[in-house]
Coordinates of C-alpha atoms and ligand atoms in Angstrom, one line a residue:
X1 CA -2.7 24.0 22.3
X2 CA -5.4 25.5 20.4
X3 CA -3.5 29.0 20.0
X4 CA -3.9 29.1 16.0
X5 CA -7.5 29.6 16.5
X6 CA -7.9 33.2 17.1
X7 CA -5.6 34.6 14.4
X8 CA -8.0 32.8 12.3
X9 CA -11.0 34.1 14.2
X10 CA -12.3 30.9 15.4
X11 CA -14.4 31.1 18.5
X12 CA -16.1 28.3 20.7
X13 CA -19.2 29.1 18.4
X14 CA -19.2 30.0 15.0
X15 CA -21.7 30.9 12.2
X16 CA -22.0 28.4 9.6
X17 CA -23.5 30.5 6.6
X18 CA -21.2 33.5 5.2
X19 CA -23.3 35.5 2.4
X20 CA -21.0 38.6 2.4
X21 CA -21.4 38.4 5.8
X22 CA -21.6 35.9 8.5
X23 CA -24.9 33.9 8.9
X24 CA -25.3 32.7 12.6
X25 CA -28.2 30.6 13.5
X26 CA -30.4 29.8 16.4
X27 CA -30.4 26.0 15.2
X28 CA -28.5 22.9 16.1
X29 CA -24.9 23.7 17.0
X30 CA -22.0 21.1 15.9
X31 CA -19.0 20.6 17.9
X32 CA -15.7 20.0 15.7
X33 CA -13.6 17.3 18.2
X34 CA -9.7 16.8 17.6
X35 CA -9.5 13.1 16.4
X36 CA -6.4 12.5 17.9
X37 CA -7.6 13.9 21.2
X38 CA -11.6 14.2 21.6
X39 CA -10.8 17.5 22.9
X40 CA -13.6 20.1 21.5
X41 CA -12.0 22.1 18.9
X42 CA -15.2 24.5 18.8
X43 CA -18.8 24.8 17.6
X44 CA -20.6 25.7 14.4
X45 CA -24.6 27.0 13.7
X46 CA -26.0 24.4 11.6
X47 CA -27.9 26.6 7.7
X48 CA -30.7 25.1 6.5
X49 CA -32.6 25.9 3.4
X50 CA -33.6 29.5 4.6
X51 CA -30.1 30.1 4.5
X52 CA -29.0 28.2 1.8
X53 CA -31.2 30.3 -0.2
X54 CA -30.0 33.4 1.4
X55 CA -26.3 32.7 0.5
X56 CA -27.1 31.3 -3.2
X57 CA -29.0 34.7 -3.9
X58 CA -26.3 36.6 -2.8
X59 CA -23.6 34.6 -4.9
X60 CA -25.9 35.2 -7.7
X61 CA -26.2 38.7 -7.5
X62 CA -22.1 39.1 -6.8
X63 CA -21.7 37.2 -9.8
X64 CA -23.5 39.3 -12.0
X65 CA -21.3 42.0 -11.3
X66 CA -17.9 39.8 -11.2
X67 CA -18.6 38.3 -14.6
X68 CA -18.0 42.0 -16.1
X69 CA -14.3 42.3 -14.0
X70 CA -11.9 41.8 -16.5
X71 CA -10.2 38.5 -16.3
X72 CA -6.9 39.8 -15.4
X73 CA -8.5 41.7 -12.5
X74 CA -10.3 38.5 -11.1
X75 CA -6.5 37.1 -11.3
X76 CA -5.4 40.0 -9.2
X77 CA -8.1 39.6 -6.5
X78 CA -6.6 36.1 -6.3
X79 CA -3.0 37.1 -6.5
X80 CA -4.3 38.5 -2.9
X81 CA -6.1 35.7 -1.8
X82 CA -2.7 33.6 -2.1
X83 CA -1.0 35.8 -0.4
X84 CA -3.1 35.9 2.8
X85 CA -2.8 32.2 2.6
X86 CA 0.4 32.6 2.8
X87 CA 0.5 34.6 5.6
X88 CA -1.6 32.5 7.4
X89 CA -0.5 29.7 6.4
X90 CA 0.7 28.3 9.9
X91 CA -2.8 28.7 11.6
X92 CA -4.2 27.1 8.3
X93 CA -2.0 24.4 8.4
X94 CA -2.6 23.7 12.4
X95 CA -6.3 23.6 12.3
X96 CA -6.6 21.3 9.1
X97 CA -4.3 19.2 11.4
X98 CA -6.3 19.9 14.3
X99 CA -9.8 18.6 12.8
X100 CA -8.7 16.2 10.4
X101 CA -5.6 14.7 12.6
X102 CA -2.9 14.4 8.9
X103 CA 0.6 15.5 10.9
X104 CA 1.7 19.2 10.7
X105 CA 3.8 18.9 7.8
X106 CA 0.9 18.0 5.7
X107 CA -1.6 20.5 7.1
X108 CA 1.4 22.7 6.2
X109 CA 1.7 21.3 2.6
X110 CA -2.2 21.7 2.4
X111 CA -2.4 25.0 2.6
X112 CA 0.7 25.2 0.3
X113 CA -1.0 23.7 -2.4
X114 CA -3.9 26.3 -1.4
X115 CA -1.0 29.0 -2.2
X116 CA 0.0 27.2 -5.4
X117 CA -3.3 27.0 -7.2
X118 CA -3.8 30.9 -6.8
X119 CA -0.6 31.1 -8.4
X120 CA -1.5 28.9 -11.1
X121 CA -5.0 30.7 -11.5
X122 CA -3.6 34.1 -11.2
X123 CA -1.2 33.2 -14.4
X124 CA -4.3 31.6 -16.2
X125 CA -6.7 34.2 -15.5
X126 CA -4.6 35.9 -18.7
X127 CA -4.5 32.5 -20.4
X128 CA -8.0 32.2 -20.9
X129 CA -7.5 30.9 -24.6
X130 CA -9.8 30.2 -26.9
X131 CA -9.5 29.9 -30.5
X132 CA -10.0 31.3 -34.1
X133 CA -10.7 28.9 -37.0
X134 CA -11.4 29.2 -41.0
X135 CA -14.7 29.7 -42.2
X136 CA -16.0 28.0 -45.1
X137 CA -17.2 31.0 -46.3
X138 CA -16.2 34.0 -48.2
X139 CA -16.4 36.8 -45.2
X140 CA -16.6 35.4 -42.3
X141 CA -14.6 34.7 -39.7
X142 CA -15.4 32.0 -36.4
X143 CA -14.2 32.0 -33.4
X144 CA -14.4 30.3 -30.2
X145 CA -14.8 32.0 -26.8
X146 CA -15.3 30.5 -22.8
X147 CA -17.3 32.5 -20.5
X148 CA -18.3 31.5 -16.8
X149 CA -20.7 29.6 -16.3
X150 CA -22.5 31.2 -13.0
X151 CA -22.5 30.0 -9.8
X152 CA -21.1 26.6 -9.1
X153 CA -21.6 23.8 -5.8
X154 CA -19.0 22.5 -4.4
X155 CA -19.0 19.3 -1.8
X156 CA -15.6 18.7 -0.3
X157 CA -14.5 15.6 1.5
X158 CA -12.7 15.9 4.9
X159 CA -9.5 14.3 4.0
X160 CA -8.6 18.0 2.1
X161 CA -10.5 20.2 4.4
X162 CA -9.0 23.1 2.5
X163 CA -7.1 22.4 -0.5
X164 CA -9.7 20.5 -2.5
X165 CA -12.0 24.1 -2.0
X166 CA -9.1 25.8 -3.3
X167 CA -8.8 23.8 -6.3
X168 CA -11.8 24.6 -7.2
X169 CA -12.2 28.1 -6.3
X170 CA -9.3 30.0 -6.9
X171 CA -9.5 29.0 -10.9
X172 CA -13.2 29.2 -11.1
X173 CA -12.9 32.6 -9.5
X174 CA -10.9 33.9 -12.4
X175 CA -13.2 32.5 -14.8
X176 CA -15.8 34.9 -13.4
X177 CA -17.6 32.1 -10.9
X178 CA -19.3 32.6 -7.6
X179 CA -19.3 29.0 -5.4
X180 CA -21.3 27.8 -2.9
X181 CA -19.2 25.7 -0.6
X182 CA -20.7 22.7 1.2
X183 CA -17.5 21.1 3.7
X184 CA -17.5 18.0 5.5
X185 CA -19.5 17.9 8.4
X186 CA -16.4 16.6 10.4
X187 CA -14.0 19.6 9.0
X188 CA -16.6 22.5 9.5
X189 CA -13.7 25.2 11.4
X190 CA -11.5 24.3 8.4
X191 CA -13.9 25.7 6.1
X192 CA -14.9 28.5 8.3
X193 CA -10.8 29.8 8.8
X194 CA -10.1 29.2 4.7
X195 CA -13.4 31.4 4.1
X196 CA -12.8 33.9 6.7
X197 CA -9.2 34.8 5.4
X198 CA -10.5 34.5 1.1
X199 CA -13.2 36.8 2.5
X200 CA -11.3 39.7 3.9
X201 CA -9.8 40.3 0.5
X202 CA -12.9 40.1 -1.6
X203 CA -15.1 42.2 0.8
X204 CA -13.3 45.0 0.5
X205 CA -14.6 45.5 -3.2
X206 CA -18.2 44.0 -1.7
X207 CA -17.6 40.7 -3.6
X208 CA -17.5 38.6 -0.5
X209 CA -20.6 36.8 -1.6
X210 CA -18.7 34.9 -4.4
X211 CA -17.6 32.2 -1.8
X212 CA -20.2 31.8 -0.3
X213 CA -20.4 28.8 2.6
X214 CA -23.0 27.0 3.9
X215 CA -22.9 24.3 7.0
X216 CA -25.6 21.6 7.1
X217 CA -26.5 18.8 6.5
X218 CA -26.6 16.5 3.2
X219 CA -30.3 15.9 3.6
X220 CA -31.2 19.8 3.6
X221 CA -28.5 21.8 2.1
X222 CA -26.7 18.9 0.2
X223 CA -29.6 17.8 -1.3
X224 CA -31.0 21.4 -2.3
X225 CA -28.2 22.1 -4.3
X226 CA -28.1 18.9 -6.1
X227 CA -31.2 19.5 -7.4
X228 CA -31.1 23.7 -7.8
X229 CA -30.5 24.6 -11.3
X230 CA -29.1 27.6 -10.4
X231 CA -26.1 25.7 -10.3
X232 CA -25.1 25.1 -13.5
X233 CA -22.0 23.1 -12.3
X234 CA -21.5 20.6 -8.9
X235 CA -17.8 19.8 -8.0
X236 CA -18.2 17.0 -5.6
X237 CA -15.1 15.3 -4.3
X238 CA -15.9 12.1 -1.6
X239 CA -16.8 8.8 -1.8
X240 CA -18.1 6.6 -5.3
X241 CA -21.4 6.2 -2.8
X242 CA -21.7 9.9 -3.1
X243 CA -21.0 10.6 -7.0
X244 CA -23.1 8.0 -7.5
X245 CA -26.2 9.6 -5.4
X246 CA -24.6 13.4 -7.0
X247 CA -24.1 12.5 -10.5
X248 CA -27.9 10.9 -10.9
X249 CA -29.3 13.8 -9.1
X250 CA -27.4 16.3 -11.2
X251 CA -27.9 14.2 -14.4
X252 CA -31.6 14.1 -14.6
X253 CA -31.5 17.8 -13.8
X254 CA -29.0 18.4 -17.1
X255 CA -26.7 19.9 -15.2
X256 CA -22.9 19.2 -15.2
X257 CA -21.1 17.7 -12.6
X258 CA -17.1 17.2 -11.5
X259 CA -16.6 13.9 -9.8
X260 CA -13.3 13.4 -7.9
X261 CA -14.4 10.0 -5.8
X262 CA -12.5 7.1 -4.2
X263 CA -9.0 5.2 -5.5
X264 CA -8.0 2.0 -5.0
X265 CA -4.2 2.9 -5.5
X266 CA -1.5 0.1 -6.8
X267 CA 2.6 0.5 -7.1
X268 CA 4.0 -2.0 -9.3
X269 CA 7.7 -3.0 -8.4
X270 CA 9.7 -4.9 -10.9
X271 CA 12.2 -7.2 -9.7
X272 CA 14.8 -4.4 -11.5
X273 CA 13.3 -1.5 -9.6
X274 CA 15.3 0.6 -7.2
X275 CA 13.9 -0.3 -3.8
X276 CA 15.0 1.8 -1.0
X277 CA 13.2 4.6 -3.7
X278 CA 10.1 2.1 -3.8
X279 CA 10.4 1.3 0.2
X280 CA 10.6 5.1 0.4
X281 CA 7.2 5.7 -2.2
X282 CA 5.5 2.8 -0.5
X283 CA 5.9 3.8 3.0
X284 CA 5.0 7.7 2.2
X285 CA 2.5 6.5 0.3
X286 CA 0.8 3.8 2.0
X287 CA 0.8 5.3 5.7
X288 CA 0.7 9.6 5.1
X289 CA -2.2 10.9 6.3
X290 CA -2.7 7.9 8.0
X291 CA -4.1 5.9 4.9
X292 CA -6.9 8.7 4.2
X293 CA -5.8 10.0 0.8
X294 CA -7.4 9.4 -2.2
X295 CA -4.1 8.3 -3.7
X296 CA -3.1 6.5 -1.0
X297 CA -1.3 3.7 -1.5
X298 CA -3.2 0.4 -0.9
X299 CA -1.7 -2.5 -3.5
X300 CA 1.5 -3.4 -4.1
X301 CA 1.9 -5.6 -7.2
X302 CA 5.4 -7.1 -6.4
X303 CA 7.5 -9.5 -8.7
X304 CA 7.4 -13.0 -7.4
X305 CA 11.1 -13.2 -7.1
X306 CA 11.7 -10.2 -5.1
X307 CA 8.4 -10.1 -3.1
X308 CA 10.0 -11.3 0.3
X309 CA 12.7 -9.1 0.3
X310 CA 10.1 -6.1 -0.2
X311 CA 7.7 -7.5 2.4
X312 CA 10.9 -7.6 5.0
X313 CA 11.9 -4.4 4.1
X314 CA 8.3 -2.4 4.5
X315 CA 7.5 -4.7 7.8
X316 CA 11.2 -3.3 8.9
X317 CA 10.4 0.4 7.5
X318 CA 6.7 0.3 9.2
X319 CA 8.4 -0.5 12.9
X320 CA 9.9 3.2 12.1
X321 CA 7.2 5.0 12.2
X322 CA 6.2 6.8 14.9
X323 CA 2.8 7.4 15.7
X324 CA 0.6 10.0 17.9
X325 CA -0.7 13.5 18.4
X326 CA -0.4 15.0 14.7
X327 CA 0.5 18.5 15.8
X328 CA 3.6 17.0 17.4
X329 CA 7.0 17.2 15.3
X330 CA 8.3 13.5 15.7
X331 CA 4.7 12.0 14.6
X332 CA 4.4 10.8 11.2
X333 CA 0.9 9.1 11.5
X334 CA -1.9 10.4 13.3
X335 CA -5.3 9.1 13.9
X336 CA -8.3 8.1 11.6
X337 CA -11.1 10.7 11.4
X338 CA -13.2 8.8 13.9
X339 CA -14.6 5.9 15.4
X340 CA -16.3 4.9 12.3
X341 CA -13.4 4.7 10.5
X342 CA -11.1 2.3 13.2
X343 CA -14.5 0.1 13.0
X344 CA -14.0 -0.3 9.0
X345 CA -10.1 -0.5 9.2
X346 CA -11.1 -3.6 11.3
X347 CA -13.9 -5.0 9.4
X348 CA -11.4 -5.0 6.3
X349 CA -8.6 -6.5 7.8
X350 CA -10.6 -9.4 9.5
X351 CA -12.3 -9.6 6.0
X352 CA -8.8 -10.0 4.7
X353 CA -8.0 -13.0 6.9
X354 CA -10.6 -14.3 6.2
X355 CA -10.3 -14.4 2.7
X356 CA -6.7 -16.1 3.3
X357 CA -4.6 -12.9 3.5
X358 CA -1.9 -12.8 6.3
X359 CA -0.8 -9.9 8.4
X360 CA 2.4 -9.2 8.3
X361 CA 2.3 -6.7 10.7
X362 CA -0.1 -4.3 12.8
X363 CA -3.7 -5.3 11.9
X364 CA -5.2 -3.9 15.2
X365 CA -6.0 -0.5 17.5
X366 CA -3.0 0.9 18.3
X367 CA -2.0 1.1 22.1
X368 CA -3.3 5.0 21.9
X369 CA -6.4 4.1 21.2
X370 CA -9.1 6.2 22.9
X371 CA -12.7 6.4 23.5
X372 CA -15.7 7.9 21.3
X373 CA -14.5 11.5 20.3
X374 CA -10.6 11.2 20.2
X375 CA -7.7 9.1 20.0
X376 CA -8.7 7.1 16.8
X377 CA -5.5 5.4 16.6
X378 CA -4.9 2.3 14.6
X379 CA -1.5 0.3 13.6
X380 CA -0.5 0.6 10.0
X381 CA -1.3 -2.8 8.5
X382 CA 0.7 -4.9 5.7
X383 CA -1.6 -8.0 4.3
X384 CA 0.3 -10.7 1.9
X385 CA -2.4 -11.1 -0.2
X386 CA -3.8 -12.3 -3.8
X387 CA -5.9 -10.4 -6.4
X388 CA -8.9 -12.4 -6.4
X389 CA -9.8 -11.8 -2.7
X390 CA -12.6 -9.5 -2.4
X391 CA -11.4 -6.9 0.0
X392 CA -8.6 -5.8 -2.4
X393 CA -10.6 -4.6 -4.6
X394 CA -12.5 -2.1 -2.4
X395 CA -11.0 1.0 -0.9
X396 CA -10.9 1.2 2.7
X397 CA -9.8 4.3 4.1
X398 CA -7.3 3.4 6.4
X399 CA -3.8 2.2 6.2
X400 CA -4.1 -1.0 5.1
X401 CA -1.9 -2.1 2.8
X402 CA -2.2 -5.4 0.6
X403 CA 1.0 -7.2 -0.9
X404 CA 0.4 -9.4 -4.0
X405 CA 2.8 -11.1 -5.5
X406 CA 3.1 -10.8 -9.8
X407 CA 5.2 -13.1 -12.7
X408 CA 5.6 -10.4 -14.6
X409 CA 4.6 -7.0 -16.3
X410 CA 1.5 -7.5 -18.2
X411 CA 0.0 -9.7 -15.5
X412 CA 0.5 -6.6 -13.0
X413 CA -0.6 -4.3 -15.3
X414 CA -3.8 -6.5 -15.7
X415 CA -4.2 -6.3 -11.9
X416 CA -3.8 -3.2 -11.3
X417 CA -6.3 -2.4 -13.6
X418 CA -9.0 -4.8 -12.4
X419 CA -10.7 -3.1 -9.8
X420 CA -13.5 -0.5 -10.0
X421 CA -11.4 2.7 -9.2
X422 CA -9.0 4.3 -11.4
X423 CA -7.3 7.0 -9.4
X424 CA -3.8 6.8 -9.5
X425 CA -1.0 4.6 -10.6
X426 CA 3.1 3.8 -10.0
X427 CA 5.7 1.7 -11.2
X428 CA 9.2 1.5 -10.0
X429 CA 11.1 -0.2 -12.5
X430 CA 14.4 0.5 -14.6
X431 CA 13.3 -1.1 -17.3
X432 CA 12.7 1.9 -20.1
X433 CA 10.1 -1.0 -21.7
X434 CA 8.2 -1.4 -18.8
X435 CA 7.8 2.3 -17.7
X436 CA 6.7 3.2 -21.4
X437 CA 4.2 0.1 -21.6
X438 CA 3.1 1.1 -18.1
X439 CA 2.7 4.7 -19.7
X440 CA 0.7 3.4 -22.9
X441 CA -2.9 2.5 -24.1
X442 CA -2.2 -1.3 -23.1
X443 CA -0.9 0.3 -19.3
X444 CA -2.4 1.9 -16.7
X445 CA -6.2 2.8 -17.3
X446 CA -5.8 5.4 -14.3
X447 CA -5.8 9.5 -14.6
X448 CA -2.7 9.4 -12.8
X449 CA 0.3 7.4 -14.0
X450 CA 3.9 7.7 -12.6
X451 CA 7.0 6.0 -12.9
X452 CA 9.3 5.9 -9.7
X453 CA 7.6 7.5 -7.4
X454 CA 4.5 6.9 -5.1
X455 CA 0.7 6.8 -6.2
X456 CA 0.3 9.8 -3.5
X457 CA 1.2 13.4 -3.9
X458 CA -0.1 15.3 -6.7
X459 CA 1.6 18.6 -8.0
X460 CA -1.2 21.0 -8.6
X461 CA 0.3 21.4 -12.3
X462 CA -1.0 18.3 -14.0
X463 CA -4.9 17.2 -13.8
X464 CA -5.6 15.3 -11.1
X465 CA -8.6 13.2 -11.2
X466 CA -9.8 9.6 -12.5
X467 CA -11.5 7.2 -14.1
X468 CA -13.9 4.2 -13.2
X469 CA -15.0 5.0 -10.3
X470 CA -12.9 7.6 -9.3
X471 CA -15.6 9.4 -11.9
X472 CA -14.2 10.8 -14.4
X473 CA -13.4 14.3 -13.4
X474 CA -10.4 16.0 -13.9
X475 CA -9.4 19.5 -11.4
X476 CA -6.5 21.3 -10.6
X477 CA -4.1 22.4 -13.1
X478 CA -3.5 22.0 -17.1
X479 CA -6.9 23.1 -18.9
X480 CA -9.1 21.6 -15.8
X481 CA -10.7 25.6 -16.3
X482 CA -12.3 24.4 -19.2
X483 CA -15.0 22.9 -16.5
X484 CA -15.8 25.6 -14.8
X485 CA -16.5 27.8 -17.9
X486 CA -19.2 27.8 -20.9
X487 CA -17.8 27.4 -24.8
X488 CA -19.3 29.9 -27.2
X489 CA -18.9 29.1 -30.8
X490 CA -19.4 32.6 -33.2
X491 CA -19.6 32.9 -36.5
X492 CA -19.2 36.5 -38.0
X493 CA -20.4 37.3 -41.6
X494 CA -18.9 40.6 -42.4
X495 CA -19.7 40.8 -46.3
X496 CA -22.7 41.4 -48.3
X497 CA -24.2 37.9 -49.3
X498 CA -25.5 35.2 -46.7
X499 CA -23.4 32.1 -48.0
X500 CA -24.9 29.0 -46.4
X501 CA -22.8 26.2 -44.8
X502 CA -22.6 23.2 -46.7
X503 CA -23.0 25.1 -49.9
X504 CA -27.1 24.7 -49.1
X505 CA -28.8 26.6 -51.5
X506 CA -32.3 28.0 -50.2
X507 CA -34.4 29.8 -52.2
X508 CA -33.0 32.7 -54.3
Ligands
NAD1 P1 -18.1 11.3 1.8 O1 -18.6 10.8 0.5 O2 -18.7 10.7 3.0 O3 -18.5 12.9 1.9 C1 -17.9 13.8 1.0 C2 -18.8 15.0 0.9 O4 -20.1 14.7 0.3 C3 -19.2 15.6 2.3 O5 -19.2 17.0 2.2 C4 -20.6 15.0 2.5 O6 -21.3 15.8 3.4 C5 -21.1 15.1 1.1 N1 -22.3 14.2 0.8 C6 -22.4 12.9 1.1 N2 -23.5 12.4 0.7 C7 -24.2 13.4 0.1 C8 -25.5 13.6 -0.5 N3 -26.3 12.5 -0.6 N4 -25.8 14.8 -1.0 C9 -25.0 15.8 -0.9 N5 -23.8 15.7 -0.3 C10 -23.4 14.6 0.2 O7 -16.5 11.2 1.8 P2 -15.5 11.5 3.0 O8 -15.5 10.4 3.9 O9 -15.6 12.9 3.5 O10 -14.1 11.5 2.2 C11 -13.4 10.3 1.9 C12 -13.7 9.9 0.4 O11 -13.4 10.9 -0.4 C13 -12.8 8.7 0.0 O12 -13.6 7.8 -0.8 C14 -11.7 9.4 -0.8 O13 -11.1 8.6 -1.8 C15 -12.6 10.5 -1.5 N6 -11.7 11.6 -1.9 C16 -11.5 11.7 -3.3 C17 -10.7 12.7 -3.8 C18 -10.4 12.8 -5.2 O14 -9.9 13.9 -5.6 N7 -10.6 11.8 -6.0 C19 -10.1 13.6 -2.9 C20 -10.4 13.5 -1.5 C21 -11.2 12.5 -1.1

């Protein structure tokens, strides 16, 4: 089964530091289990600080040199990069399935969007824009300029073992970054493979060092680079408990952070929306990756006079789905991450009863279910519920999906906007009035907004992030570089006199 693992060069023990070369340890080893089957996937040497420091030294030093590489030329290193994920994207795609149990076809589109954003970064790496303005004064000119800003963290959330890291580094490595990766302690191998195949490229110009990676745990190496100036910039993508702990920590230090962090995810449907498209958003949206997505789908906001017809038709669509081993063609749900996460998908939906909600269908383990390590299979769950009950307005990270019936548009919009995340956003609707109010300042407050289809599936294109808190950060595509880069305003007086802004006169 596990036959992807040694084109990537994952044995049954790994290193968990890479510097420019690999860091093993003699410390505690981690075992990486398969959460559809509890089967050991294969181990990693847990870093500590000695290493951390080890492997942010190195990015430091690498970076010095990388900053001078022309733009263009950090573009092309990454024109390489995406091109040995492509080649490997099959082993990619297998082991993000293997250790973080989304089906094949969306470890596949992982790594995809892996390839995509070194696309995008290559074309930007000679898009670098800044600006020229006017100067108030006679003989001068001003200008604008962005240069990188050093080395940057970044924490990464198991849900997008590889992509999320991709995001980040592939455009912050052609604006002249190093990065010091810190993965999920549940998608360690992930990390490893994506590193390993970045690395080959850069190490043949001795820049391996600029993605570095370092395996430990949040208390040692999480916590030392929340508070290590050195990092001018933490990209931290997980859970609103953890931006909250990250953005405090990297506050009172003055340094910046980039918060991607947990959604609550509504679809509006108007009673003149298309609905096999919204059955179709819904279903993708609400059960892909099993219900661990950050855009998942977890509210549907349903006009009042079409709401049982909707309900029938996702109870119908949900008996469709098959479920099991995600590495298996016919799946399209695998398990949760692990045992911690079947115990929350139950908490929630016995909160949900009761707080008056009513399962429609699944609401339990699913017949798969196994023991500690593997098999963490649950049912895909629709709740007829109402806005003011208390579990809809948190995110649980499972597929669980709450149906709450609306009178009309500005009462849905109202919903869907009254919960603490502000992710991403749908409407299906026909109606060009409600897709534009949907669209405007009195619509959606989310970062993502779309209008017939799902809340789930980002292109790498736009900006993805959100508000609330989701926290505010925006990554990916469109000027999302602009984070991961310093802004130098100069002023240039090439004449004879020294004007002063303002007209200040000073002395003679
Ligand atoms: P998590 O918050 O448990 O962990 C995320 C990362 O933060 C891990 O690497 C973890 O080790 C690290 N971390 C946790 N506490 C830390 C601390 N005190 N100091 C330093 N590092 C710390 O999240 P998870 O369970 O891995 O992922 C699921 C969550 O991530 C969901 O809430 C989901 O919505 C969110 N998510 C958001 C996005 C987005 O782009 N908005 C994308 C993916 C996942």
């Amino acid at each position: 089964m596990n036959d992807f693992l040694s084109p990537l060069g994952i044995e049954a023990t790994n290193p968990g530091g890479y510097d420019g070369t690999w860091i093993r340890t003699d410390g505690e080893v981690i075992q990486s289990h398969s959460p559809a089957t509890g089967q050991a996937i294969g181990g990693v040497t847990m870093c500590g600080r000695v290493e951390y420091e080890r492997v942010m030294q190195a990015a430091i030093d690498a970076q010095r040199r990388w900053r001078e590489v022309p733009a263009p030329i950090r573009g092309e290193y990454v024109r390489k990069i995406g091109l040995a994920f492509r080649e490997m994207k099959e082993p990619l795609g297998a082991i993000v399935t293997a250790e973080c149990g989304k089906i094949y076809q969306e470890g596949l589109g992982e790594i995809q969007e892996c390839v995509d954003i070194a696309d995008f970064a290559v074309g930007l790496s000679r898009q670098l824009y800044g600006l020229t303005m006017p100067s108030e004064r006679s003989q001068h000119s001003m200008r604008e300029t962005w240069h990188p800003l050093g080395t940057i963290g970044v924490i990464t959330a198991f849900n997008f073992p590889a992509a999320v890291w991709a995001w980040n580094a592939m455009v912050s490595l052609v604006c002249g970054n190093a990065q010091i990766w810190k993965p999920s302690l549940k998608t360690p191998l992930t990390a490893i493979a994506m590193t390993k195949v970045a690395a080959k490229v850069l190490e043949e110009d001795g820049f391996g060092a600029l993605i570095g990676l370092i395996i430990g745990s949040d208390d040692e190496v999480g916590s030392a680079m929340l508070d290590d100036k050195r990092l001018p910039l933490i990209s931290a993508t997980g859970s609103t408990r953890m931006g909250r702990i990250v953005g405090e920590r990297v506050g009172k230090r003055l340094g910046r952070s980039l918060l991607e962090l947990g959604g609550n995810n509504a679809i509006i449907v108007m009673d003149d929306a298309d609905l096999d498209l919204a059955v179709r958003g819904i279903v993708f949206g609400a059960v892909g990756t099993a219900g661990q997505r950050c855009t998942t789908t977890r509210r549907i906001l349903v006009h009042e006079s079409i709401a049982a017809d909707l309900e029938q038709r996702l109870v119908d669509a949900y008996k469709t789905v098959s479920i099991g081993n995600p590495l298996s063609e016919d799946t399209l749900m695998g398990p949760l991450i692990d045992k911690d996460a079947v115990t929350m998908f139950q908490n929630a939906v016995a909160a949900a009863r009761e707080q008056g909600g009513e399962v429609l269908t699944g609401g339990d383990v699913h017949p798969m279910f196994g023991d500690e390590a593997g098999g963490h299979y649950v049912q895909p769950t629709i709740v007829r519920a109402r806005h003011d009950m208390p579990i809809v307005h948190e995110e649980t990270f499972a597929p669980i999906l709450y149906v709450i019936p609306i009178q009309d548009v500005e009462q849905a919009i109202e919903w869907q906007n009254d919960v603490p995340q502000g992710l991403s956003s749908s409407i299906f609707t026909l109606n060009a009035r409600h897709a534009e109010r949907f669209l405007s300042a009195v619509g959606s407050d989310c970062g993502i907004a779309n209008v017939n289809i799902g809340t789930s599936g980002a292109e790498i294109g736009g900006a993805f992030g959100g508000e609330k808190d989701t926290g505010g950060g925006r990554e990916s595509g469109s000027d999302s570089w602009k984070a991961y880069m310093r802004r130098q305003t100069s002023t240039v007086n090439w004449g004879t006199e020294l004007p002063l802004a303002q007209g200040i006169q000073f002395g003679s």
